[in-house]
Short mmCIF file of N, CA, C and O in Angstrom, two decimals:
data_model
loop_
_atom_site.label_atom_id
_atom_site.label_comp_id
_atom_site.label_asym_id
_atom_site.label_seq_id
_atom_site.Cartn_x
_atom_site.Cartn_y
_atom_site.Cartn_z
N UNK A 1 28.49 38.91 -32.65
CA UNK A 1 29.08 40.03 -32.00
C UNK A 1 29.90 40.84 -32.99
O UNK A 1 29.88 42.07 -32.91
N UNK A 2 30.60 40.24 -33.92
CA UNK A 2 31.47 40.84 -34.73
C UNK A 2 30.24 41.61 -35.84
O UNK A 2 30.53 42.72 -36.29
N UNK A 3 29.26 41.13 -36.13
CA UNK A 3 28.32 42.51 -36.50
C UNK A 3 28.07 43.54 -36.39
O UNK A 3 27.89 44.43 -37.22
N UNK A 4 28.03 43.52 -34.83
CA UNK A 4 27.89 44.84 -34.66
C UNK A 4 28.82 46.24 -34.23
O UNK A 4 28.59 47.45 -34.20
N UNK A 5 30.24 45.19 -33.87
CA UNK A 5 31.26 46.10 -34.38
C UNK A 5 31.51 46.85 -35.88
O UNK A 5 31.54 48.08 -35.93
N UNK A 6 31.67 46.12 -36.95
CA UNK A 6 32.13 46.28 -38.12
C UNK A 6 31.00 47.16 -38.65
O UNK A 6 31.13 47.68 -39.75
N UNK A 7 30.03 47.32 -38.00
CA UNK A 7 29.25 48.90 -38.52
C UNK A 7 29.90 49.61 -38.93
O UNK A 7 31.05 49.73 -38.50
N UNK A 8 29.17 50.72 -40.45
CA UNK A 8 29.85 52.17 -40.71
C UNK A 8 29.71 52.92 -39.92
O UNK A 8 30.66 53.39 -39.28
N UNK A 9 28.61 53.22 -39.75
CA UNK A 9 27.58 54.15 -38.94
C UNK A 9 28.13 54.18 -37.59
O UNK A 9 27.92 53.10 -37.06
N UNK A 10 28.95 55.26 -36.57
CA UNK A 10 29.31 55.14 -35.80
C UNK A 10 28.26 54.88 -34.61
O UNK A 10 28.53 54.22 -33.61
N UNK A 11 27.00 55.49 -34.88
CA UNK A 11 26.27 55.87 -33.83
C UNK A 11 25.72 53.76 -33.70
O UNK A 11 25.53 53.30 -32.58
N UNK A 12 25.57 52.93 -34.86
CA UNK A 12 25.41 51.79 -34.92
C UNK A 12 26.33 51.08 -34.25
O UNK A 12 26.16 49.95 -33.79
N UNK A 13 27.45 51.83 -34.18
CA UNK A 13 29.09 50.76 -33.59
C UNK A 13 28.96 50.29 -32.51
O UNK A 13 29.51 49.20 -32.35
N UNK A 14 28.29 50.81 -31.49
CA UNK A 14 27.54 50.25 -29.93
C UNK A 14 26.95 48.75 -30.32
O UNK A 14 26.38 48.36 -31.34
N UNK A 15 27.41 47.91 -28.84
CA UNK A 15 26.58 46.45 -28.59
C UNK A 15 25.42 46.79 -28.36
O UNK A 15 25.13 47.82 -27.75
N UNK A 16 24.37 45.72 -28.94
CA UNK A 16 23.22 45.83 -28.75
C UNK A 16 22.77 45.45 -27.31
O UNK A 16 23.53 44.86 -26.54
N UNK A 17 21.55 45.83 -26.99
CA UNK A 17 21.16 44.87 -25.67
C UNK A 17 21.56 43.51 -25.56
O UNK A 17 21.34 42.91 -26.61
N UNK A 18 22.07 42.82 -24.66
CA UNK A 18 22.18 41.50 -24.63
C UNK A 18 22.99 40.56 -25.86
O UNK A 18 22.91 39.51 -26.50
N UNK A 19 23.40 41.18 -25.77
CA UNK A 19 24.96 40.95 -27.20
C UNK A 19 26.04 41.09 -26.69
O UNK A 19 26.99 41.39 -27.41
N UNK A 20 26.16 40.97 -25.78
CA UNK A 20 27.59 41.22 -24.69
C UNK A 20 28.09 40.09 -24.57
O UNK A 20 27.49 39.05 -24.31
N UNK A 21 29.21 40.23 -24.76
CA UNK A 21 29.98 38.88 -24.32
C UNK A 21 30.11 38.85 -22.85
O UNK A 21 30.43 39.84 -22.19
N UNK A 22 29.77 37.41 -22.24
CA UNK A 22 30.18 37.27 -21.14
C UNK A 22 31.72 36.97 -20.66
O UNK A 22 32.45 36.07 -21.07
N UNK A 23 32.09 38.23 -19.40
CA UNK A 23 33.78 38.32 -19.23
C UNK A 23 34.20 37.00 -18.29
O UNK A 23 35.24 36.33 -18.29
N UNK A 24 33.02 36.89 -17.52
CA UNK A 24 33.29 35.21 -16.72
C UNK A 24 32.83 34.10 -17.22
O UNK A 24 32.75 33.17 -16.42
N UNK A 25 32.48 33.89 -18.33
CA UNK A 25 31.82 32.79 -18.94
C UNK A 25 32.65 31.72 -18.95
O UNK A 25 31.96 30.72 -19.17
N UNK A 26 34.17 31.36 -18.77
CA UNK A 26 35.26 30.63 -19.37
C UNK A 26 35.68 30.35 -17.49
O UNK A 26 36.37 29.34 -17.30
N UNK A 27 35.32 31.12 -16.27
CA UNK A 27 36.03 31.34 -15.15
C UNK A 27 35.49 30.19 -14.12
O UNK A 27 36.13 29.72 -13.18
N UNK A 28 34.07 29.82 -14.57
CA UNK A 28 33.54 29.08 -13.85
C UNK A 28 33.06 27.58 -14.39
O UNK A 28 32.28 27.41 -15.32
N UNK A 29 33.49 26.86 -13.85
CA UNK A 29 32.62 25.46 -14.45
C UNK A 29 32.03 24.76 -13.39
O UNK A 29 32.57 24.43 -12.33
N UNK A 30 30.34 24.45 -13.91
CA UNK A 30 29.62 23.82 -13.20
C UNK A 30 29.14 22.64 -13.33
O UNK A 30 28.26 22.25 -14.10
N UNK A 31 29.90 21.92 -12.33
CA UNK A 31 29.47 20.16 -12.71
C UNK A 31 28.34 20.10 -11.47
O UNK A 31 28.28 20.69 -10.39
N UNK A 32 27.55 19.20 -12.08
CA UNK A 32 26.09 18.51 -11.35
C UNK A 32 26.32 17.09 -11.17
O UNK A 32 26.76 16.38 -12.07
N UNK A 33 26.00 16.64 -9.88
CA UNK A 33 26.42 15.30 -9.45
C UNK A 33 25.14 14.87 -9.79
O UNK A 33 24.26 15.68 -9.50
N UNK A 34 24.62 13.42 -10.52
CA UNK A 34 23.61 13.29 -10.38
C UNK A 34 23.56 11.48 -9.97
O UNK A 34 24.15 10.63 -10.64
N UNK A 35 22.64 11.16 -8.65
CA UNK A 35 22.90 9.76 -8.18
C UNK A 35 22.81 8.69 -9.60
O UNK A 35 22.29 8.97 -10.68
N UNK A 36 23.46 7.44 -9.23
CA UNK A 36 22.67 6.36 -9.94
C UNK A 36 20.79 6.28 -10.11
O UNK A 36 20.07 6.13 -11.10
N UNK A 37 20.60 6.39 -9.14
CA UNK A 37 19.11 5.85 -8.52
C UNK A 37 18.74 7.04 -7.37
O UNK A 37 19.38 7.55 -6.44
N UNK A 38 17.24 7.24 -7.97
CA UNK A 38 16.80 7.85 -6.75
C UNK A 38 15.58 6.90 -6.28
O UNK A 38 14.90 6.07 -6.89
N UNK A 39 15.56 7.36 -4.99
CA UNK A 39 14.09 6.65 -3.98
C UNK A 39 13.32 7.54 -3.63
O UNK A 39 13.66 8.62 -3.14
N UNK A 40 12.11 7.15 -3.88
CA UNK A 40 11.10 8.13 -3.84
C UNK A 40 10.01 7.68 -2.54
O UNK A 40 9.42 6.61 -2.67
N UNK A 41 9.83 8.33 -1.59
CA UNK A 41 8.92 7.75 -0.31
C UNK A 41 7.31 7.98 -0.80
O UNK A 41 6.74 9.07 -0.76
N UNK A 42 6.90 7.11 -1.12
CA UNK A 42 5.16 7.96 -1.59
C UNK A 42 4.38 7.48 -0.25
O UNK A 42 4.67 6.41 0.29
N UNK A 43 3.31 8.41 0.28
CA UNK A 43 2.26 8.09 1.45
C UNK A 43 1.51 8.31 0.96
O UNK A 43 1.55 8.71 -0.21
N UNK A 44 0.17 8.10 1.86
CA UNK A 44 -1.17 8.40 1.82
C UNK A 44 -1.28 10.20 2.47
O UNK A 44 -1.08 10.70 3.58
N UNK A 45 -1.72 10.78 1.08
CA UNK A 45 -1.64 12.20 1.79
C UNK A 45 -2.71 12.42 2.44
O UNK A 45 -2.91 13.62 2.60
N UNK A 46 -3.68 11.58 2.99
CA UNK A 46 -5.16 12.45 3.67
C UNK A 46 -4.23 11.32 5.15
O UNK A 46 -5.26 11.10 5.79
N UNK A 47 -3.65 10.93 5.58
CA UNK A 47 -2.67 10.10 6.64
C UNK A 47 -1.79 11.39 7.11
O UNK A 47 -2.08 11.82 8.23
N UNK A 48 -0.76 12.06 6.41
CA UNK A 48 -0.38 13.25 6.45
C UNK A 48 -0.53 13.85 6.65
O UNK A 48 0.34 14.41 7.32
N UNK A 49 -2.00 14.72 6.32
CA UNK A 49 -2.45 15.82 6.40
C UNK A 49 -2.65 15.64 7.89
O UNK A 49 -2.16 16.57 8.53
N UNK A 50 -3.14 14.86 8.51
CA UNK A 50 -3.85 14.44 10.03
C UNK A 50 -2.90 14.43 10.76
O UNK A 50 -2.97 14.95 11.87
N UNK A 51 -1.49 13.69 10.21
CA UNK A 51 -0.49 13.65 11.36
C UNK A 51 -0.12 15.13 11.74
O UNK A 51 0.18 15.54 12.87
N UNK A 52 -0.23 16.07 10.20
CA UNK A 52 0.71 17.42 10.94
C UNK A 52 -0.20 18.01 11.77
O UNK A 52 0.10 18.81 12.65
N UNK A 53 -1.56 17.54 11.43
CA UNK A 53 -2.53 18.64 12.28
C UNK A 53 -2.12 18.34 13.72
O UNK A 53 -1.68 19.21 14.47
N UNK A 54 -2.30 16.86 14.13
CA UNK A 54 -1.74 16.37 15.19
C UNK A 54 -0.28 16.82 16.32
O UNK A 54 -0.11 16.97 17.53
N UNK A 55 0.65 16.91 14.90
CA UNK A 55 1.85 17.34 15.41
C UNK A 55 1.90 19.03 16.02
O UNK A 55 2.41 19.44 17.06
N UNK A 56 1.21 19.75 15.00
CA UNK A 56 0.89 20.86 15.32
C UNK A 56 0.14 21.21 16.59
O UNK A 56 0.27 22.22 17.28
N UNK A 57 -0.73 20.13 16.77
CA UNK A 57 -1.82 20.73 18.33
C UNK A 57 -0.74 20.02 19.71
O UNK A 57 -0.57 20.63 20.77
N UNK A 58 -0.10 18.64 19.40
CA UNK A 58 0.93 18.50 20.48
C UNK A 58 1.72 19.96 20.33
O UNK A 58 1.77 20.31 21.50
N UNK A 59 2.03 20.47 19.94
CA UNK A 59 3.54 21.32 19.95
C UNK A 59 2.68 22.46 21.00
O UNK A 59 3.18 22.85 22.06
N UNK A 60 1.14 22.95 20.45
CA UNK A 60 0.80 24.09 20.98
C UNK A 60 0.72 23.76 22.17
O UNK A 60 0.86 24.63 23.02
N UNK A 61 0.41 21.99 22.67
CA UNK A 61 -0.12 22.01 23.98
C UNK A 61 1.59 21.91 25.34
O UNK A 61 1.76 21.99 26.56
N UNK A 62 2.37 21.71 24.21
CA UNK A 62 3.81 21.41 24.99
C UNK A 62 4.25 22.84 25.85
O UNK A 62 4.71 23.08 26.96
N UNK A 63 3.86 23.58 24.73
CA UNK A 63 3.95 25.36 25.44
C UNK A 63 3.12 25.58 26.27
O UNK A 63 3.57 26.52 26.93
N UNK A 64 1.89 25.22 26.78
CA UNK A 64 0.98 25.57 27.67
C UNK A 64 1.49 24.39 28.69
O UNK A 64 1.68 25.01 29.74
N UNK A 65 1.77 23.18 28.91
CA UNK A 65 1.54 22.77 29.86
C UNK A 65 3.32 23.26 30.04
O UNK A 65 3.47 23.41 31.25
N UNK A 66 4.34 23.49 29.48
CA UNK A 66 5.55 23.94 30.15
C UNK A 66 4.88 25.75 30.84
O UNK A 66 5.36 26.15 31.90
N UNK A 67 4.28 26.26 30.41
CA UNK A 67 4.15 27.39 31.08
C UNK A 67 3.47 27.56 32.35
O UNK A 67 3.70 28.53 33.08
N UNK A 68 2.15 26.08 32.79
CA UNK A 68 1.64 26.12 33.80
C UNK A 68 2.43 25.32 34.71
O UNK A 68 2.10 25.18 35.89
N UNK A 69 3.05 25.01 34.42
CA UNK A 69 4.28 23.79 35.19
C UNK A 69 5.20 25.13 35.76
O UNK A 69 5.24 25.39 36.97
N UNK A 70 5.78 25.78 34.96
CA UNK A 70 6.46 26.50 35.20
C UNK A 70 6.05 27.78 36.24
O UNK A 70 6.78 28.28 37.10
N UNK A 71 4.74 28.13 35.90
CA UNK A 71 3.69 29.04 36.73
C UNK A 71 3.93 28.61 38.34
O UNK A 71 4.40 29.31 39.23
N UNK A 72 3.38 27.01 38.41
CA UNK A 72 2.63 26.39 39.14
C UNK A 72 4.01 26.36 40.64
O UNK A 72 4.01 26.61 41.85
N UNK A 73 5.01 25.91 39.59
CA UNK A 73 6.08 26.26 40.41
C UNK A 73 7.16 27.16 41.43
O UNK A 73 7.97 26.97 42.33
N UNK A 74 6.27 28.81 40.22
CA UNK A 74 7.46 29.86 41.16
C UNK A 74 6.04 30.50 41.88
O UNK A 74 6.24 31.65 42.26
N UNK A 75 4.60 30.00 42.16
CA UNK A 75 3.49 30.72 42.21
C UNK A 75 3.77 30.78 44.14
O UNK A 75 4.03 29.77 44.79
N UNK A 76 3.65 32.10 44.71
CA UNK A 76 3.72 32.59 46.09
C UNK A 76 2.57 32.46 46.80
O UNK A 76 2.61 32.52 48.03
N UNK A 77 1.22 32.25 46.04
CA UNK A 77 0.00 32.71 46.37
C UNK A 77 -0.49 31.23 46.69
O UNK A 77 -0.55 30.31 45.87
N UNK A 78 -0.84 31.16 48.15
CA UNK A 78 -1.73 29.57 48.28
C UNK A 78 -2.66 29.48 47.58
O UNK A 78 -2.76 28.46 46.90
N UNK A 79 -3.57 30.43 47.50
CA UNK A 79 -5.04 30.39 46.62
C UNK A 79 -5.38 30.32 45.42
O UNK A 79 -6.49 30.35 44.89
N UNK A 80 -3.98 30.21 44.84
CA UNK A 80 -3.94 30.17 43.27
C UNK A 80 -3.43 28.78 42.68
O UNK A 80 -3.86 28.33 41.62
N UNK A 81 -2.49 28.16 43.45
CA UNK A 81 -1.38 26.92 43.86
C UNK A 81 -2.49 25.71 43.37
O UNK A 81 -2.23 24.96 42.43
N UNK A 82 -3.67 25.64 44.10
CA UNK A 82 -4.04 24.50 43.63
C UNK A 82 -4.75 24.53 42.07
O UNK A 82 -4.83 23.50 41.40
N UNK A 83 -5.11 25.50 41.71
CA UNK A 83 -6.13 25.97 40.28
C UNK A 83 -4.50 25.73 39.61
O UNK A 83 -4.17 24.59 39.27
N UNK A 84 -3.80 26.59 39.49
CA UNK A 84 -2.28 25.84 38.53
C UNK A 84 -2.18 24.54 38.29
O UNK A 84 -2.04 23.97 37.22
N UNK A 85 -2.27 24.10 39.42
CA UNK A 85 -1.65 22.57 39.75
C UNK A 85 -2.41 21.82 38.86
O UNK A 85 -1.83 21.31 37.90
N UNK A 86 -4.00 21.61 39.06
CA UNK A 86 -4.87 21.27 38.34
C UNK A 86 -4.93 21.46 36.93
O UNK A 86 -5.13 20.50 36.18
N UNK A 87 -4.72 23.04 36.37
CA UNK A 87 -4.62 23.53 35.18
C UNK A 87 -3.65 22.36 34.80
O UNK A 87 -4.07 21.56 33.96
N UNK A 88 -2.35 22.16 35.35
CA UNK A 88 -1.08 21.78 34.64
C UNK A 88 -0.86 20.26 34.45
O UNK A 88 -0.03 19.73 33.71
N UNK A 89 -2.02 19.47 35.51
CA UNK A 89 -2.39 18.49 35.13
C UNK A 89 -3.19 18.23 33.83
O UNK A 89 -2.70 17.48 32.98
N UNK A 90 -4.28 18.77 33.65
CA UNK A 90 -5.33 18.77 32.81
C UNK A 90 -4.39 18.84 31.31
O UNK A 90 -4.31 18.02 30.39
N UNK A 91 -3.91 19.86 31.45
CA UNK A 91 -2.70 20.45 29.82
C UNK A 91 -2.05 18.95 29.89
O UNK A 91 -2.42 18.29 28.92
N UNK A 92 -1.29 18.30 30.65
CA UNK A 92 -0.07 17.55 30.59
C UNK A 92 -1.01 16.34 30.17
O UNK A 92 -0.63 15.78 29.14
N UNK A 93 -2.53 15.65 30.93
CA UNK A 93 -2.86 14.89 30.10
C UNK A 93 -3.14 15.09 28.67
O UNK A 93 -2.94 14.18 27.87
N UNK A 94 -3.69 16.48 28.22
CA UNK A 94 -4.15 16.62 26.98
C UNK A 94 -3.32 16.57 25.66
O UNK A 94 -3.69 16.32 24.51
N UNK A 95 -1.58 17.02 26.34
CA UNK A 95 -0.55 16.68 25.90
C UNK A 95 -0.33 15.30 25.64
O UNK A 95 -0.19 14.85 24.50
N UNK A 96 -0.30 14.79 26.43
CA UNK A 96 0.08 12.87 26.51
C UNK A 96 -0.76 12.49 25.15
O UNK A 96 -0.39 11.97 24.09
N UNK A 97 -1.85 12.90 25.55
CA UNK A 97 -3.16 12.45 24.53
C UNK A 97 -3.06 12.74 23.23
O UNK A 97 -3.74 12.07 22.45
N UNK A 98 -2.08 13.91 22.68
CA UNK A 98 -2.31 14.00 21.79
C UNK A 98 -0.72 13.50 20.73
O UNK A 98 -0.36 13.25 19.58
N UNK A 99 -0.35 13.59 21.78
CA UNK A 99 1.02 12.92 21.67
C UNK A 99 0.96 11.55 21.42
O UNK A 99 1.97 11.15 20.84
N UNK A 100 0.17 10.73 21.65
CA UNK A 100 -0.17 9.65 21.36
C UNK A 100 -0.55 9.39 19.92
O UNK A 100 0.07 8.75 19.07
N UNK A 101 -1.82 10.09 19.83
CA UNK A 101 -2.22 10.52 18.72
C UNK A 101 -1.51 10.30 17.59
O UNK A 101 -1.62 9.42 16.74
N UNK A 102 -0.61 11.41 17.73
CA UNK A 102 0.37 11.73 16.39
C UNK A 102 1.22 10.68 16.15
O UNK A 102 1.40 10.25 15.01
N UNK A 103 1.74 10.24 17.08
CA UNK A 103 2.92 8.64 17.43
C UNK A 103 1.85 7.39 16.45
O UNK A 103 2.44 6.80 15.54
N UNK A 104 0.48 7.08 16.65
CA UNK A 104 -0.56 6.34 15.86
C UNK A 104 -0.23 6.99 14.70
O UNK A 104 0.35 6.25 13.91
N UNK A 105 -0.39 8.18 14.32
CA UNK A 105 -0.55 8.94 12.82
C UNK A 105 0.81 8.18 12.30
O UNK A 105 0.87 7.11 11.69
N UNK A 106 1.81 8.96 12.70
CA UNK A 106 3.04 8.74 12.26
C UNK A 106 3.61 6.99 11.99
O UNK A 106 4.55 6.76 11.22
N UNK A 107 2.93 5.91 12.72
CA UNK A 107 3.34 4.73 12.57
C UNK A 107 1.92 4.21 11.22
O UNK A 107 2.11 3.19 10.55
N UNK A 108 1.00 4.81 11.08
CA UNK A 108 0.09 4.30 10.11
C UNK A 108 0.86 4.79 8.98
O UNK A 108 1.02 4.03 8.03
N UNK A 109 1.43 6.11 8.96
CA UNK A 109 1.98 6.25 7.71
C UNK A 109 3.31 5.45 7.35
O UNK A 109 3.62 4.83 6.33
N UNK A 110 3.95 5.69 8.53
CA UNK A 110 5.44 4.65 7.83
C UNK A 110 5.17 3.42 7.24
O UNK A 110 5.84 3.06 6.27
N UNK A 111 3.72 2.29 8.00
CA UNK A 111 3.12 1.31 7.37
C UNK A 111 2.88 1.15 6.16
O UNK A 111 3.33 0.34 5.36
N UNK A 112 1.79 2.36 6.01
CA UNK A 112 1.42 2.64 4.45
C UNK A 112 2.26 3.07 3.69
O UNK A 112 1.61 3.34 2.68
N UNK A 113 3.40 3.33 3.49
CA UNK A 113 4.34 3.88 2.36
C UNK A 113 4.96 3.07 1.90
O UNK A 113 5.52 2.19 2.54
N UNK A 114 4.97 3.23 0.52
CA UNK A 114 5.72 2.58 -0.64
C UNK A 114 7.13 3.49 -0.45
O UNK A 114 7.25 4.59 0.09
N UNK A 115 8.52 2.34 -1.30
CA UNK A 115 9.26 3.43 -1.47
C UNK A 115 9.41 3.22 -3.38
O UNK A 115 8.97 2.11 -3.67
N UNK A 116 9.73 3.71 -4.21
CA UNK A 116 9.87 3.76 -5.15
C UNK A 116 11.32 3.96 -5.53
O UNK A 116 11.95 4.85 -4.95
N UNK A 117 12.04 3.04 -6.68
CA UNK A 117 13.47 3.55 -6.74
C UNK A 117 13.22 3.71 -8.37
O UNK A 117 12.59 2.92 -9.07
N UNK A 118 13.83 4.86 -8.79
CA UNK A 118 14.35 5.59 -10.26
C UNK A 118 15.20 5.24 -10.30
O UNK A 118 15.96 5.16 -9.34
N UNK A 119 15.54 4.73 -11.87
CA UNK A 119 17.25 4.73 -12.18
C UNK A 119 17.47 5.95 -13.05
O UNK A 119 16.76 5.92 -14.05
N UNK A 120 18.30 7.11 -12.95
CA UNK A 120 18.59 8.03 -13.68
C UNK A 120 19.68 7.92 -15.07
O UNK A 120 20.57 7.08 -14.89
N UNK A 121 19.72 8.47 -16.08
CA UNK A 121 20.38 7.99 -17.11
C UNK A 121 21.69 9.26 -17.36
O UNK A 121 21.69 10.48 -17.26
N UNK A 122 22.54 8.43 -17.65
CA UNK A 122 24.11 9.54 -17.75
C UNK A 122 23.67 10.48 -18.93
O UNK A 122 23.15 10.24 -20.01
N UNK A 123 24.04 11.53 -18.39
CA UNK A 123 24.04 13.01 -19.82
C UNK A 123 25.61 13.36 -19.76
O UNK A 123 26.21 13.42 -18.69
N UNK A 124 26.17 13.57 -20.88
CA UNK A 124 27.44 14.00 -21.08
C UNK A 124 27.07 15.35 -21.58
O UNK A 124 27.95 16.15 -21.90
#
């Protein structure tokens, strides 16, 4: 930095790009906690991939059978009352079903997983 002060050349006497001293550099200190040991969960990712698909088609079917439930309930019309009713059965098993599903996914994977522990090393 002191280079480019002590120029003759006035038009040179200017800091260069990125030659700036930083004015908060001294204001902040950043310490990083870092554990003894880390644990690492490893699965079977083609186990995974299946559970989210799973988790994903329960979730869509949780919204359809709360909406025909919900239908089925404020519905005024006799002639419609039993087709809901039915609809909201049909959703609520397909729900159960898949809900099941994912509950199998999710317990094959906790089975299959290793956990792995790292020991991390001190940096001063």
């Amino acid at each position: 930095m002191s280079e480019n002060v002590e120029n003759k050349n006035p038009q040179e006497n200017k800091l260069k790009p990125g030659t700036e001293a930083n004015p908060l550099g001294d204001a902040f200190n950043v310490m990083v906690s870092i554990p003894d040991k880390l644990e690492i969960k490893m699965v079977n990712a083609s186990i995974l991939s299946s559970y989210e698909i799973w988790v994903f088609i329960t979730s869509l079917l949780s919204n359809a059978v709360v909406g025909f439930w919900v239908s089925y309930s404020t519905n005024n019309n006799p002639d419609i009352s039993s087709v809901l009713f039915w609809n909201s059965i049909i959703f609520t098993a397909l729900f159960l079903l898949t809900l099941a599903v994912a509950l199998i996914k999710r317990y094959r994977l906790n089975s299959k997983s290793k956990n792995i522990n790292l020991k991390t090393s001190k940096i001063e």
